[in-house]
Amino acid sequence: MKKANLEVRGMYCAHCSKAVENALGQAGLLSHVDLAHNRVEFTYDEEKISLEYLRRLVKRAGYELVIDERKSFDRNKVLVPVALLVLLFSLLGIVHHVLQPFQVEIPFFFFFGNDVTFLVLATISILVLGIPFFVRAVKGLRYKNIGMDFLISLSSLASYALSLYLFVTNVQRGIDPLALHAHHMDGYRMTYFDGTCMILSIITLGHLLTDRIKLKADKNYQKAAIEPPKDSTLVYPDGTTETLDSDRLDVGDTIRVLAGDVLPCDGHVVKGRGHIDESSLTGESRPRLVQVGDKVLGGTYLQDGPIEMEVEKIALESLYSSIQNESYALDQRKGKLSKLSDTIAAYFTPSVLLIALLSFLVCLFAMKLDVEESIVRACSVLSVSCPCAFGLAVPISSMSGYDCALRHGVLFKSGDTFEKIRRIQCAVFDKTGTLSTGRMHVEGFCGRKDLLPVVKAMEKNSLHPIALSLIQWLQEEKEEEIEAVQEIPGEGLRSGPYVLGNRRSVQGKSLSAELERFEEEKKDTSLVYLSDEREVLLILSLVDELSQDSVDTIQELKRRGIHVYMVTGDRREYALQIAKRLHIDEENVLSEATPQSKASLLREIRKKEGVLCYVGDGINDTLALKEADLSFASYKANAIACSSADGLLLRPELSALLAALDISKKTYVNIIENFVWAILYNVAMIPLAVLGLLPMYLCAALMIASNLTLTINSLRVRSYRPERKEKRR
Ligand code: ADP
Ligand code: MG
């Protein structure tokens, strides 16, 4: 199977993306269209389906799948000059028409005042510019997907047919269509060829302009441009190495990465130190210093090194791949607004058709206008209405919000995140690895020093921040042969007679006077106990490292009226100590929680506080991540936490969450703006067209202006910069 991500030309709103998805669906492919970047992504079996076949399927639906930039025929090369020429001539025709009553005679102007010129122009428009619209409209009909293309086709064809009929009757009445002032002659009936020309040329040009704007915005933003390497250097425990296909790396493998290499997958450093450039993933341009125990991500690149890293996620499941795939999810889990816009878009076009029909009947029978005028007004209604607005408002805005968030270190996994995050009333944080950096310092220990190798050997089997910190601390220590290790989330580890974990895990075991004293003395720290079947043998005391960024983020959240809670599996005394440093209120600290109780605690908090957001990192957080209304996996999070969360923080700084809040608010407001615009525009313009106050050419111009406004407004979100509170202070 092979993944393709290709450009598609000719798409403008949700109707188009659906048409392309339908076309690829004929080949049995599930595809995802990204309307904001004009791209489609799908996985296909190279041996069964050729890209050329897919290109033809898409072409038959009226769009262009670009397989090879150089080979693909750019139909814009034909459309642009024709559209420009038609537009220019039509405009001159209109000027001529306006100047007529003043008897202004300009040489060659007669050329634009006669019907034959416009008959030719309109015919060219229909044949060259119109056909792409007609093809898409007819294809759309087959899938009951009628949108703007259908309305444009109907109005341009109707005005053309009407004009043709009038042209023929004029000739039958003996009026020479080439005559200089034919329209002053008795019995002359005005034709509407210029309307056909204007509709098709303006809308074609408008679409191309929209494409340009999107492309330009795209250039400023390059999505994860670095490809992870195909080969990796595997390091065996005895120090020998082997080159291996990156796809064959397994969790737990140790690989060597040299300076200048791109990391093949996610993991943590086990040897060496270096600077990692993560800009391809998170947009952060400052390189980050990583050393033993630090998490590193695939798709980023090592500036200096070398380092050795242990693989935590295979390449396919690494963050890099999920970012590449995540835009799928974004569309699949649609929010309320997205569903609303889909519904409106689905009913809008049929409604416009009905309004056009009604306005024709009203003009004809109630207002006693002649048939021609009634048809022209109905055509105006068809061309001024802007169904795209509804199909365009949500997808482009939310994709732009997604891009913007990614650039600020947050990956939104589902489309409704924007709508939910802005309603958040309280934020609950896990302590270790989320509020704290996850790097813990060993303050001291008491008991059997000779068992430290056992501690090291056991912790080698865990990815818990405590484990990574202890391994780093015990770097020089030798390792003991031990029995198989079992990890109990939120408690610790077991191996044969040994238990290594929190107080709960060693409950009922006896404690010597010396250890009891140490426990009392260090009660303001995080304690890890090692016991055998009978007694506690060793206690280690650790303290979390807190970053100023966490302190600032909590403060800012509180300033915004969001209540902040902390839940942890750690001891109460120590949890309170940390909470004090973070300015979290004592009553909002929930300690000694098990993974199960974390979820039930969240339910209680939600009853009291309302919409709740949870940020956590470990396997002990999965239930809580699922329970929360909205959940984020922190930077240190493991694979399971990442898959349970609605979003991922891609940077160590917790302040990414603030950026996420700002960006989703901005995106939401943007979507609402688009909606309001779309409604106001249609509500204002359609009646004007019914009343005959909008000539047909103006209708087309207004419609395309509305579309452009919406696209530009939606793309604005992409370059939005969330406020950086800490800088202001
Ligand atoms: P938090 O909720 O703060 O992230 P956890 O629920 O992951 O903490 O863990 C709760 C407690 O269980 C830790 O404070 C620690 O004492 C103990 N623990 C968990 N995993 C381990 C481990 N691998 N080694 C030692 N102790 C552990
Ligand atoms: Mg944790």
XYZ file of C-alpha atoms and ligand atoms in Angstrom, residues 430-432 459 462 464 466-467 487 490-493 500-502 526-528 567-570 598 617 620, ligand 1:
53
model
C -1.797 15.608 36.047
C 1.295 16.408 38.090
C 4.259 14.329 37.004
C 12.983 0.796 36.115
C 9.096 1.503 32.582
C 7.305 6.579 33.830
C 10.327 8.441 37.799
C 11.810 5.487 35.953
C 3.991 -2.477 35.646
C -0.256 4.606 39.050
C 1.448 2.356 41.576
C 4.782 0.996 40.438
C 6.549 -2.169 39.378
C 8.977 -0.811 43.642
C 6.482 2.010 43.823
C 4.452 4.333 46.004
C 8.039 12.161 46.289
C 8.989 8.830 47.867
C 9.616 5.566 46.051
C -4.615 15.345 40.282
C -1.781 13.031 41.060
C -1.002 9.521 42.176
C 1.634 10.977 44.471
C -8.798 9.935 38.459
C 0.713 12.111 30.131
C -2.462 5.974 34.309
P 1.037 11.148 38.468
O -0.433 11.038 38.583
O 1.585 12.249 39.295
O 1.496 11.238 37.053
P 1.319 8.315 38.652
O -0.111 8.029 38.853
O 1.933 7.980 37.361
O 1.681 9.803 39.069
O 2.118 7.520 39.754
C 1.719 7.584 41.099
C 2.829 7.146 41.965
O 3.118 5.773 41.732
C 4.108 7.867 41.704
O 4.202 9.066 42.438
C 5.141 6.857 42.185
O 5.309 6.953 43.552
C 4.494 5.526 41.856
N 5.010 4.993 40.580
C 4.366 4.856 39.433
N 5.127 4.301 38.474
C 6.328 4.099 39.054
C 7.572 3.569 38.600
N 7.761 3.136 37.353
N 8.577 3.503 39.491
C 8.435 3.944 40.731
N 7.302 4.441 41.209
C 6.252 4.532 40.410
